[in-house]
Amino acid sequence: MESGPPICHTCGEQVGDDANGDLVVACHECNYPMCKSCFEYEIKEGRKVCLRCGSPYDDNLPDDVEKKGSGNQSTMASQLNNSQDVGIHARHISSVSTVDSEMNEESGNPVWKNRVESWKDKKNKKKKSSPKAETEPAQVPPEQQMEEKPSAEASEPLSIVYPIPRNKLTPYRAVIIMRLFPKWNPVNRDTYIDRLSARYEREGEPSQLAGVDFFVSTVDPLKEPPLITANTVLSILAVDYPVDKVSCYVSDDGAAMLSFESLVETAEFARKWVPFCKKYAIEPRAPEFYFSQKIDYLKDKIQPSFVKERRAMKRDYEEYKVRVNAMVAKAQKTPEDGWTMQDGNTLAWE
């Protein structure tokens, strides 16, 4: 047995005496040491059994504790005269009672089961009351109700529809119907070039075919290789059409000297390439794509001079490519004093 007065297992203070001068005992079954203030707090919180042995408190209540109904609960405000003691006991009860509840759980005490059942009852009550709360409409503050009400101008329509006059709507519908027939029944066409030539080109007379203009656009010769632009121009110049009726224009938005110099070389090479294409009906007419084809180029070519001229043309094209690529390599290195043109002017970019 320990010497001195026992210590309360809830708050850690000494257990006092009751009104009769006897030592306060919370449970007469296991003599669980608990001071009067902690015992009254337990009764107020609705705990009716001992934390150690699980015996009910009904027969263990002191004489000076007021009993109310079947719950045998008393308020701490009516029993404790010092408000400071309430704060001291409240701080100790949560920590010490938690340790005791864990000890009782390990020993199989029914106190833990009673607490779990009470927790389940409270949870079920909350579930039953929650649907009622959801069905009730939320109350909106009057200030917010005033803001949500739109003004007279805000409720007016945002646009108005004006009907199109009939003198404009009728031609529009007619154009839609006319465009609908070719889209509804698409067709493929095959052009007879020989008949076109027979109608507009007669021997001893000038050609009556209309002139055709082609526009090729380019911007930056370093991003768009000049050799690609040159092949486009060569393909246009070699088209099966009268030479004097075809015009090709190159629009260089970047005004690059490299594009101009490459077009000068292209014009020189076109003097050889265009007659070769017209003589042997070369397809495709772009030299880069024609010489890179892996086909039998002798097919349908019965002229004995074709092989010889083709080899010579391929050699001329390779030399032309070397000159153009050399211009590109030179243009990538800017001289310190800039480029000097034929007229003596200096062209430089910062």
mmCIF file of C-alpha atoms in Angstrom:
data_model
loop_
_atom_site.group_PDB
_atom_site.id
_atom_site.type_symbol
_atom_site.label_atom_id
_atom_site.label_comp_id
_atom_site.label_asym_id
_atom_site.label_seq_id
_atom_site.Cartn_x
_atom_site.Cartn_y
_atom_site.Cartn_z
ATOM 1 C CA MET A 1 0.000 0.000 0.000
ATOM 2 C CA GLU A 2 1.151 3.511 -0.795
ATOM 3 C CA SER A 3 1.847 5.957 2.082
ATOM 4 C CA GLY A 4 0.029 9.282 2.223
ATOM 5 C CA PRO A 5 -3.315 10.283 0.681
ATOM 6 C CA PRO A 6 -4.198 8.617 -2.640
ATOM 7 C CA ILE A 7 -3.839 10.478 -5.927
ATOM 8 C CA CYS A 8 -6.765 10.966 -8.332
ATOM 9 C CA HIS A 9 -6.153 8.944 -11.509
ATOM 10 C CA THR A 10 -8.002 11.544 -13.568
ATOM 11 C CA CYS A 11 -6.483 14.908 -12.662
ATOM 12 C CA GLY A 12 -3.421 13.800 -10.663
ATOM 13 C CA GLU A 13 -4.360 15.707 -7.487
ATOM 14 C CA GLN A 14 -4.910 14.344 -3.996
ATOM 15 C CA VAL A 15 -8.270 12.730 -3.302
ATOM 16 C CA GLY A 16 -10.144 14.746 -0.642
ATOM 17 C CA ASP A 17 -12.841 13.879 1.878
ATOM 18 C CA ASP A 18 -16.597 14.017 1.488
ATOM 19 C CA ALA A 19 -19.048 15.924 3.711
ATOM 20 C CA ASN A 20 -18.858 13.224 6.425
ATOM 21 C CA GLY A 21 -15.050 13.433 6.565
ATOM 22 C CA ASP A 22 -14.521 10.073 4.844
ATOM 23 C CA LEU A 23 -12.225 9.532 1.891
ATOM 24 C CA VAL A 24 -14.040 10.007 -1.448
ATOM 25 C CA VAL A 25 -14.361 6.696 -3.318
ATOM 26 C CA ALA A 26 -15.785 6.724 -6.833
ATOM 27 C CA CYS A 27 -16.425 2.973 -7.052
ATOM 28 C CA HIS A 28 -16.999 0.750 -4.000
ATOM 29 C CA GLU A 29 -16.327 -2.340 -6.100
ATOM 30 C CA CYS A 30 -12.710 -1.625 -7.118
ATOM 31 C CA ASN A 31 -11.984 1.439 -4.914
ATOM 32 C CA TYR A 32 -11.013 3.479 -7.972
ATOM 33 C CA PRO A 33 -9.355 6.670 -6.631
ATOM 34 C CA MET A 34 -11.077 9.770 -7.995
ATOM 35 C CA CYS A 35 -11.544 13.183 -6.426
ATOM 36 C CA LYS A 36 -14.949 14.706 -5.881
ATOM 37 C CA SER A 37 -14.599 17.256 -8.709
ATOM 38 C CA CYS A 38 -13.582 14.645 -11.296
ATOM 39 C CA PHE A 39 -16.367 12.339 -10.135
ATOM 40 C CA GLU A 40 -18.972 15.084 -10.522
ATOM 41 C CA TYR A 41 -17.558 15.889 -13.993
ATOM 42 C CA GLU A 42 -17.937 12.242 -14.992
ATOM 43 C CA ILE A 43 -21.556 12.265 -13.836
ATOM 44 C CA LYS A 44 -22.231 15.493 -15.730
ATOM 45 C CA GLU A 45 -20.801 14.049 -18.974
ATOM 46 C CA GLY A 46 -23.188 11.127 -18.703
ATOM 47 C CA ARG A 47 -20.715 8.410 -17.758
ATOM 48 C CA LYS A 48 -22.656 6.016 -15.499
ATOM 49 C CA VAL A 49 -20.097 3.232 -15.034
ATOM 50 C CA CYS A 50 -16.642 2.946 -13.481
ATOM 51 C CA LEU A 51 -13.705 3.421 -15.845
ATOM 52 C CA ARG A 52 -11.830 0.480 -14.302
ATOM 53 C CA CYS A 53 -14.346 -2.292 -13.502
ATOM 54 C CA GLY A 54 -17.449 -1.098 -15.333
ATOM 55 C CA SER A 55 -19.705 -1.128 -12.218
ATOM 56 C CA PRO A 56 -22.574 1.398 -12.316
ATOM 57 C CA TYR A 57 -22.329 4.603 -10.320
ATOM 58 C CA ASP A 58 -25.979 4.451 -9.188
ATOM 59 C CA ASP A 59 -25.163 3.057 -5.715
ATOM 60 C CA ASN A 60 -21.858 4.914 -5.361
ATOM 61 C CA LEU A 61 -23.066 8.520 -5.510
ATOM 62 C CA PRO A 62 -22.081 10.629 -2.457
ATOM 63 C CA ASP A 63 -24.833 12.084 -0.336
ATOM 64 C CA ASP A 64 -24.065 15.700 -1.271
ATOM 65 C CA VAL A 65 -24.396 15.025 -5.051
ATOM 66 C CA GLU A 66 -27.845 15.964 -6.312
ATOM 67 C CA LYS A 67 -29.644 13.132 -8.229
ATOM 68 C CA LYS A 68 -31.832 14.069 -11.170
ATOM 69 C CA GLY A 69 -34.094 11.494 -12.885
ATOM 70 C CA SER A 70 -32.772 8.163 -14.092
ATOM 71 C CA GLY A 71 -29.532 9.572 -15.440
ATOM 72 C CA ASN A 72 -28.268 10.630 -11.960
ATOM 73 C CA GLN A 73 -26.401 13.600 -13.443
ATOM 74 C CA SER A 74 -25.394 16.841 -11.664
ATOM 75 C CA THR A 75 -24.056 20.084 -13.017
ATOM 76 C CA MET A 76 -20.556 21.146 -12.079
ATOM 77 C CA ALA A 77 -21.629 24.740 -11.695
ATOM 78 C CA SER A 78 -23.897 23.873 -8.750
ATOM 79 C CA GLN A 79 -21.317 21.665 -7.001
ATOM 80 C CA LEU A 80 -18.012 23.506 -7.500
ATOM 81 C CA ASN A 81 -17.573 26.859 -5.811
ATOM 82 C CA ASN A 82 -14.217 27.705 -7.299
ATOM 83 C CA SER A 83 -14.130 28.316 -11.084
ATOM 84 C CA GLN A 84 -10.383 27.788 -11.128
ATOM 85 C CA ASP A 85 -10.824 24.151 -10.108
ATOM 86 C CA VAL A 86 -13.038 23.589 -13.131
ATOM 87 C CA GLY A 87 -10.286 24.581 -15.531
ATOM 88 C CA ILE A 88 -7.666 22.455 -13.733
ATOM 89 C CA HIS A 89 -9.812 19.327 -13.804
ATOM 90 C CA ALA A 90 -10.961 19.865 -17.382
ATOM 91 C CA ARG A 91 -7.344 19.938 -18.589
ATOM 92 C CA HIS A 92 -6.442 16.676 -16.890
ATOM 93 C CA ILE A 93 -9.572 14.693 -17.618
ATOM 94 C CA SER A 94 -9.131 14.428 -21.407
ATOM 95 C CA SER A 95 -5.578 13.047 -21.265
ATOM 96 C CA VAL A 96 -5.884 10.709 -18.242
ATOM 97 C CA SER A 97 -9.299 9.291 -19.150
ATOM 98 C CA THR A 98 -8.012 8.460 -22.642
ATOM 99 C CA VAL A 99 -5.194 6.364 -21.164
ATOM 100 C CA ASP A 100 -7.629 4.583 -18.858
ATOM 101 C CA SER A 101 -10.002 3.853 -21.749
ATOM 102 C CA GLU A 102 -7.164 2.242 -23.710
ATOM 103 C CA MET A 103 -6.261 0.090 -20.684
ATOM 104 C CA ASN A 104 -9.858 -0.988 -20.266
ATOM 105 C CA GLU A 105 -10.067 -1.842 -23.978
ATOM 106 C CA GLU A 106 -7.096 -4.214 -23.703
ATOM 107 C CA SER A 107 -8.582 -5.974 -20.641
ATOM 108 C CA GLY A 108 -11.961 -6.442 -22.333
ATOM 109 C CA ASN A 109 -13.853 -4.063 -19.999
ATOM 110 C CA PRO A 110 -17.442 -3.255 -21.145
ATOM 111 C CA VAL A 111 -16.815 0.486 -20.751
ATOM 112 C CA TRP A 112 -15.413 0.741 -24.278
ATOM 113 C CA LYS A 113 -18.394 -1.116 -25.692
ATOM 114 C CA ASN A 114 -20.794 1.309 -23.993
ATOM 115 C CA ARG A 115 -18.924 4.271 -25.474
ATOM 116 C CA VAL A 116 -18.989 2.758 -28.982
ATOM 117 C CA GLU A 117 -22.735 2.144 -28.693
ATOM 118 C CA SER A 118 -23.364 5.719 -27.565
ATOM 119 C CA TRP A 119 -21.230 7.000 -30.447
ATOM 120 C CA LYS A 120 -23.279 4.944 -32.922
ATOM 121 C CA ASP A 121 -26.530 6.298 -31.454
ATOM 122 C CA LYS A 122 -25.323 9.878 -31.915
ATOM 123 C CA LYS A 123 -24.242 9.138 -35.493
ATOM 124 C CA ASN A 124 -27.637 7.651 -36.371
ATOM 125 C CA LYS A 125 -29.395 10.690 -34.940
ATOM 126 C CA LYS A 126 -27.265 12.979 -37.127
ATOM 127 C CA LYS A 127 -28.103 10.933 -40.235
ATOM 128 C CA LYS A 128 -31.823 11.178 -39.486
ATOM 129 C CA SER A 129 -31.677 14.923 -38.963
ATOM 130 C CA SER A 130 -29.495 15.681 -42.023
ATOM 131 C CA PRO A 131 -32.193 15.037 -44.732
ATOM 132 C CA LYS A 132 -34.470 17.514 -43.041
ATOM 133 C CA ALA A 133 -31.759 20.136 -43.092
ATOM 134 C CA GLU A 134 -31.113 19.533 -46.792
ATOM 135 C CA THR A 135 -34.776 19.941 -47.742
ATOM 136 C CA GLU A 136 -34.992 23.344 -46.091
ATOM 137 C CA PRO A 137 -34.159 26.137 -48.584
ATOM 138 C CA ALA A 138 -31.102 28.218 -47.830
ATOM 139 C CA GLN A 139 -31.841 31.681 -46.643
ATOM 140 C CA VAL A 140 -30.367 34.354 -48.872
ATOM 141 C CA PRO A 141 -29.436 37.684 -47.302
ATOM 142 C CA PRO A 142 -31.654 40.581 -48.404
ATOM 143 C CA GLU A 143 -28.590 42.451 -49.772
ATOM 144 C CA GLN A 144 -27.804 39.537 -52.080
ATOM 145 C CA GLN A 145 -31.433 39.284 -53.167
ATOM 146 C CA MET A 146 -31.364 42.915 -54.223
ATOM 147 C CA GLU A 147 -28.203 42.335 -56.290
ATOM 148 C CA GLU A 148 -29.613 39.276 -58.081
ATOM 149 C CA LYS A 149 -32.681 41.129 -59.295
ATOM 150 C CA PRO A 150 -31.855 42.405 -62.811
ATOM 151 C CA SER A 151 -32.591 45.934 -63.748
ATOM 152 C CA ALA A 152 -35.048 46.897 -66.454
ATOM 153 C CA GLU A 153 -32.274 47.536 -69.027
ATOM 154 C CA ALA A 154 -30.542 44.206 -68.292
ATOM 155 C CA SER A 155 -33.748 42.259 -68.969
ATOM 156 C CA GLU A 156 -34.116 43.683 -72.480
ATOM 157 C CA PRO A 157 -32.926 41.569 -75.486
ATOM 158 C CA LEU A 158 -29.274 41.890 -76.479
ATOM 159 C CA SER A 159 -29.901 41.975 -80.232
ATOM 160 C CA ILE A 160 -32.591 42.550 -82.804
ATOM 161 C CA VAL A 161 -33.201 40.755 -86.107
ATOM 162 C CA TYR A 162 -33.809 42.726 -89.301
ATOM 163 C CA PRO A 163 -35.222 40.754 -92.258
ATOM 164 C CA ILE A 164 -33.220 40.865 -95.496
ATOM 165 C CA PRO A 165 -35.054 42.560 -98.358
ATOM 166 C CA ARG A 166 -36.578 40.199 -100.898
ATOM 167 C CA ASN A 167 -34.720 41.766 -103.831
ATOM 168 C CA LYS A 168 -31.422 40.685 -102.178
ATOM 169 C CA LEU A 169 -32.598 37.386 -100.711
ATOM 170 C CA THR A 170 -33.911 35.962 -103.997
ATOM 171 C CA PRO A 171 -30.593 36.226 -105.939
ATOM 172 C CA TYR A 172 -28.767 34.788 -102.950
ATOM 173 C CA ARG A 173 -31.031 31.736 -102.888
ATOM 174 C CA ALA A 174 -30.640 31.339 -106.643
ATOM 175 C CA VAL A 175 -26.831 31.255 -106.318
ATOM 176 C CA ILE A 176 -27.093 28.652 -103.557
ATOM 177 C CA ILE A 177 -29.271 26.432 -105.773
ATOM 178 C CA MET A 178 -26.888 26.796 -108.718
ATOM 179 C CA ARG A 179 -23.911 25.781 -106.586
ATOM 180 C CA LEU A 180 -25.879 22.855 -105.127
ATOM 181 C CA PHE A 181 -26.182 20.976 -108.484
ATOM 182 C CA PRO A 182 -22.400 20.510 -109.124
ATOM 183 C CA LYS A 183 -21.843 19.570 -105.502
ATOM 184 C CA TRP A 184 -24.728 17.111 -105.586
ATOM 185 C CA ASN A 185 -23.450 15.399 -108.747
ATOM 186 C CA PRO A 186 -19.622 15.761 -108.963
ATOM 187 C CA VAL A 187 -17.905 14.796 -112.235
ATOM 188 C CA ASN A 188 -14.397 14.249 -113.595
ATOM 189 C CA ARG A 189 -13.200 16.018 -116.717
ATOM 190 C CA ASP A 190 -10.624 15.010 -119.288
ATOM 191 C CA THR A 191 -9.236 17.807 -121.445
ATOM 192 C CA TYR A 192 -8.362 17.193 -125.098
ATOM 193 C CA ILE A 193 -5.280 19.306 -125.578
ATOM 194 C CA ASP A 194 -4.943 18.438 -129.246
ATOM 195 C CA ARG A 195 -8.439 19.760 -129.965
ATOM 196 C CA LEU A 196 -7.624 22.933 -128.055
ATOM 197 C CA SER A 197 -4.501 23.395 -130.182
ATOM 198 C CA ALA A 198 -6.418 22.711 -133.402
ATOM 199 C CA ARG A 199 -8.987 25.345 -132.571
ATOM 200 C CA TYR A 200 -6.668 28.163 -131.477
ATOM 201 C CA GLU A 201 -3.389 27.331 -133.217
ATOM 202 C CA ARG A 202 -3.380 27.219 -137.007
ATOM 203 C CA GLU A 203 -0.432 26.988 -139.315
ATOM 204 C CA GLY A 204 0.732 30.295 -140.724
ATOM 205 C CA GLU A 205 -1.267 32.281 -138.156
ATOM 206 C CA PRO A 206 -0.320 33.592 -134.717
ATOM 207 C CA SER A 207 -1.559 31.605 -131.743
ATOM 208 C CA GLN A 208 -4.948 32.665 -130.395
ATOM 209 C CA LEU A 209 -4.425 31.123 -126.947
ATOM 210 C CA ALA A 210 -4.748 33.469 -123.993
ATOM 211 C CA GLY A 211 -1.692 34.560 -122.071
ATOM 212 C CA VAL A 212 -1.065 32.989 -118.657
ATOM 213 C CA ASP A 213 0.759 34.656 -115.746
ATOM 214 C CA PHE A 214 2.248 32.678 -112.837
ATOM 215 C CA PHE A 215 3.285 34.198 -109.508
ATOM 216 C CA VAL A 216 5.781 32.469 -107.183
ATOM 217 C CA SER A 217 6.189 33.949 -103.693
ATOM 218 C CA THR A 218 9.210 33.589 -101.406
ATOM 219 C CA VAL A 219 10.420 35.322 -98.236
ATOM 220 C CA ASP A 220 13.646 34.021 -96.725
ATOM 221 C CA PRO A 221 16.107 32.079 -98.914
ATOM 222 C CA LEU A 222 17.805 30.603 -95.822
ATOM 223 C CA LYS A 223 14.562 29.016 -94.605
ATOM 224 C CA GLU A 224 13.174 28.220 -98.074
ATOM 225 C CA PRO A 225 16.081 26.859 -100.143
ATOM 226 C CA PRO A 226 16.563 28.753 -103.433
ATOM 227 C CA LEU A 227 16.909 25.408 -105.226
ATOM 228 C CA ILE A 228 13.258 24.571 -104.421
ATOM 229 C CA THR A 229 12.095 27.945 -105.724
ATOM 230 C CA ALA A 230 14.192 27.455 -108.850
ATOM 231 C CA ASN A 231 12.631 24.037 -109.558
ATOM 232 C CA THR A 232 9.177 25.617 -109.285
ATOM 233 C CA VAL A 233 10.114 28.291 -111.805
ATOM 234 C CA LEU A 234 11.658 25.728 -114.191
ATOM 235 C CA SER A 235 8.507 23.582 -114.010
ATOM 236 C CA ILE A 236 6.340 26.586 -114.942
ATOM 237 C CA LEU A 237 8.534 27.668 -117.835
ATOM 238 C CA ALA A 238 8.550 24.125 -119.278
ATOM 239 C CA VAL A 239 4.755 23.815 -119.389
ATOM 240 C CA ASP A 240 3.225 22.622 -122.669
ATOM 241 C CA TYR A 241 2.081 26.052 -123.806
ATOM 242 C CA PRO A 242 3.368 28.640 -126.246
ATOM 243 C CA VAL A 243 6.504 30.247 -124.856
ATOM 244 C CA ASP A 244 5.418 33.764 -125.702
ATOM 245 C CA LYS A 245 2.112 33.230 -123.853
ATOM 246 C CA VAL A 246 3.660 32.222 -120.500
ATOM 247 C CA SER A 247 5.051 34.686 -117.937
ATOM 248 C CA CYS A 248 6.496 33.784 -114.552
ATOM 249 C CA TYR A 249 6.945 36.345 -111.773
ATOM 250 C CA VAL A 250 8.818 35.777 -108.504
ATOM 251 C CA SER A 251 7.674 37.910 -105.572
ATOM 252 C CA ASP A 252 10.431 38.098 -102.967
ATOM 253 C CA ASP A 253 9.058 39.802 -99.874
ATOM 254 C CA GLY A 254 12.466 39.573 -98.187
ATOM 255 C CA ALA A 255 14.309 41.344 -101.032
ATOM 256 C CA ALA A 256 17.240 38.957 -100.587
ATOM 257 C CA MET A 257 20.237 39.215 -102.903
ATOM 258 C CA LEU A 258 20.620 35.433 -102.731
ATOM 259 C CA SER A 259 17.198 34.931 -104.300
ATOM 260 C CA PHE A 260 18.036 37.312 -107.119
ATOM 261 C CA GLU A 261 21.392 35.675 -107.912
ATOM 262 C CA SER A 262 19.879 32.184 -107.859
ATOM 263 C CA LEU A 263 17.156 33.293 -110.291
ATOM 264 C CA VAL A 264 19.833 34.621 -112.667
ATOM 265 C CA GLU A 265 21.429 31.161 -112.710
ATOM 266 C CA THR A 266 17.973 29.603 -113.140
ATOM 267 C CA ALA A 267 17.240 31.723 -116.187
ATOM 268 C CA GLU A 268 20.498 30.545 -117.810
ATOM 269 C CA PHE A 269 19.745 26.901 -117.098
ATOM 270 C CA ALA A 270 16.145 27.302 -118.361
ATOM 271 C CA ARG A 271 17.481 27.978 -121.872
ATOM 272 C CA LYS A 272 18.555 24.320 -121.954
ATOM 273 C CA TRP A 273 15.923 22.698 -119.788
ATOM 274 C CA VAL A 274 12.752 24.087 -121.426
ATOM 275 C CA PRO A 275 13.581 22.937 -125.001
ATOM 276 C CA PHE A 276 14.578 19.514 -123.653
ATOM 277 C CA CYS A 277 11.208 19.114 -121.865
ATOM 278 C CA LYS A 278 9.180 20.221 -124.916
ATOM 279 C CA LYS A 279 11.127 18.000 -127.305
ATOM 280 C CA TYR A 280 10.747 14.764 -125.314
ATOM 281 C CA ALA A 281 7.533 15.582 -123.325
ATOM 282 C CA ILE A 282 9.331 15.295 -119.982
ATOM 283 C CA GLU A 283 7.182 14.714 -116.900
ATOM 284 C CA PRO A 284 7.574 15.841 -114.162
ATOM 285 C CA ARG A 285 9.029 19.071 -115.481
ATOM 286 C CA ALA A 286 10.960 19.977 -112.288
ATOM 287 C CA PRO A 287 14.536 18.683 -112.870
ATOM 288 C CA GLU A 288 15.159 17.749 -109.226
ATOM 289 C CA PHE A 289 12.145 15.423 -109.151
ATOM 290 C CA TYR A 290 12.671 14.125 -112.666
ATOM 291 C CA PHE A 291 16.257 12.959 -112.160
ATOM 292 C CA SER A 292 15.483 11.464 -108.720
ATOM 293 C CA GLN A 293 12.832 9.090 -110.123
ATOM 294 C CA LYS A 294 13.602 5.361 -109.984
ATOM 295 C CA ILE A 295 11.850 4.420 -113.226
ATOM 296 C CA ASP A 296 12.775 3.295 -116.701
ATOM 297 C CA TYR A 297 13.311 6.622 -118.410
ATOM 298 C CA LEU A 298 13.735 4.906 -121.779
ATOM 299 C CA LYS A 299 10.096 3.796 -121.796
ATOM 300 C CA ASP A 300 8.129 5.370 -124.675
ATOM 301 C CA LYS A 301 11.270 7.243 -125.820
ATOM 302 C CA ILE A 302 12.065 6.046 -129.363
ATOM 303 C CA GLN A 303 14.409 8.872 -130.379
ATOM 304 C CA PRO A 304 17.979 7.534 -130.530
ATOM 305 C CA SER A 305 19.417 10.871 -129.384
ATOM 306 C CA PHE A 306 17.363 10.917 -126.130
ATOM 307 C CA VAL A 307 19.886 8.987 -124.014
ATOM 308 C CA LYS A 308 22.766 11.208 -125.053
ATOM 309 C CA GLU A 309 20.867 14.450 -124.452
ATOM 310 C CA ARG A 310 19.492 13.220 -121.142
ATOM 311 C CA ARG A 311 22.992 12.459 -119.829
ATOM 312 C CA ALA A 312 24.205 15.873 -120.922
ATOM 313 C CA MET A 313 21.195 17.550 -119.313
ATOM 314 C CA LYS A 314 21.740 15.727 -116.044
ATOM 315 C CA ARG A 315 25.389 16.808 -116.045
ATOM 316 C CA ASP A 316 24.389 20.436 -116.669
ATOM 317 C CA TYR A 317 21.851 20.267 -113.840
ATOM 318 C CA GLU A 318 24.425 18.932 -111.365
ATOM 319 C CA GLU A 319 26.758 21.819 -112.258
ATOM 320 C CA TYR A 320 23.839 24.247 -111.845
ATOM 321 C CA LYS A 321 23.124 22.828 -108.375
ATOM 322 C CA VAL A 322 26.748 23.277 -107.351
ATOM 323 C CA ARG A 323 26.652 26.948 -108.310
ATOM 324 C CA VAL A 324 23.399 27.606 -106.431
ATOM 325 C CA ASN A 325 24.552 25.759 -103.312
ATOM 326 C CA ALA A 326 27.817 27.710 -103.377
ATOM 327 C CA MET A 327 25.799 30.930 -103.347
ATOM 328 C CA VAL A 328 23.855 29.730 -100.311
ATOM 329 C CA ALA A 329 27.046 28.843 -98.433
ATOM 330 C CA LYS A 330 28.561 32.209 -99.273
ATOM 331 C CA ALA A 331 25.427 34.094 -98.215
ATOM 332 C CA GLN A 332 25.525 32.551 -94.762
ATOM 333 C CA LYS A 333 28.855 34.311 -94.135
ATOM 334 C CA THR A 334 28.267 38.061 -94.145
ATOM 335 C CA PRO A 335 31.323 40.144 -95.181
ATOM 336 C CA GLU A 336 32.451 42.839 -92.790
ATOM 337 C CA ASP A 337 31.953 45.581 -95.408
ATOM 338 C CA GLY A 338 28.743 44.060 -96.831
ATOM 339 C CA TRP A 339 28.128 42.891 -100.401
ATOM 340 C CA THR A 340 29.179 45.010 -103.347
ATOM 341 C CA MET A 341 26.763 45.054 -106.317
ATOM 342 C CA GLN A 342 27.699 45.421 -109.973
ATOM 343 C CA ASP A 343 26.821 49.109 -109.990
ATOM 344 C CA GLY A 344 29.240 49.718 -107.096
ATOM 345 C CA ASN A 345 26.664 50.097 -104.361
ATOM 346 C CA THR A 346 27.241 48.314 -101.060
ATOM 347 C CA LEU A 347 24.436 46.241 -99.559
ATOM 348 C CA ALA A 348 24.690 45.305 -95.886
ATOM 349 C CA TRP A 349 22.310 44.223 -93.122
ATOM 350 C CA GLU A 350 22.729 44.819 -89.420
#
